[in-house]
Amino acid sequence: MSSIIQHITPPKYKDPGCTTISCIIGNTIIERALLDLGASLGLGELKPTSFTIQLADRSVKILRGIVEDMSVQIDKFYFLYDFITLDTHPVSDSTVQIPIILGLPFLVTSNALINYKNGVLNLSFGNMTLEFNVLSINIDQPPKLDLKQLPCDLKYSFLGENGTFPVIISTKLDAHQEGKLLKILKMHKNALR
């Protein structure tokens, strides 16, 4: 409040993107579970419900049911969590597909502390704590790319090592032009993610 009175504007930070962690629900491994401060979605045996939910795009979905007291494993911790389930359209780009959202009730249950500035999520259970860097991209295990056939005047080039961070460039560029373009793209690689 004192910064408002003193007319000091706090620094503006860029959007940190979505926060994801991996977890195990039952026998299913979820590589990228979205941490969301709103709704929670999932799959399993359903208890009937008559609720509806309005999504961010203002579409209204009828819930298929509720799964109560599902065991969610995050690293070595186990939490009981209720999942609300609904039908969604499949995502064509599997690299951005997030099949589950762990919402505010889960974050409260797991006593989550999120430091968005540093990209750190702390989950605690009793006197034990886990720390996750939730805003970083796992470069050690990049997703397997399904590169499509390109027209003859285009080709793939890669900004990262081992065929990671693909970009599409013109085949009409000479070696010097291609080198300059890739150098600029590599300098701004974070903006392309």
C-alpha angles and dihedrals in degrees: 000000000000091000089059092050091048091046091238112152114216114233116271115232127202120255107279092211124226122332117225137173133181120247142166120235112188103316095331121103113213109198095190118027111175116230106218131173090215131049129000124221133184149136136257143092106339134225108207118255137174097211125125127202131207113218128211091265087058093248115139119227127193110225117238093210148290130277109205129206098002114174111241117192119204108180103304097343126094123202131181111230138174116229126205111207132203139161118265134177116261117258113236095205105068092190091070098035112125108183098188139034122207104206139195096290090058093046090051093046092050091045090236121193114193123196103190094181091062096028093237127143119192120196118189133193117180106316095336124095134191123200124205131185095220101175100054123095114235102241092172090069107029116185116266107260123226100203114196126220109270130210113266093258093058133063140177122254126179129227095192135054123272095023097306129143099027122203129183117234137172120271088215092075116103119230093265094050092045091050092051092047093049091047091055092044091050090051089055098035093126091058090055096057 
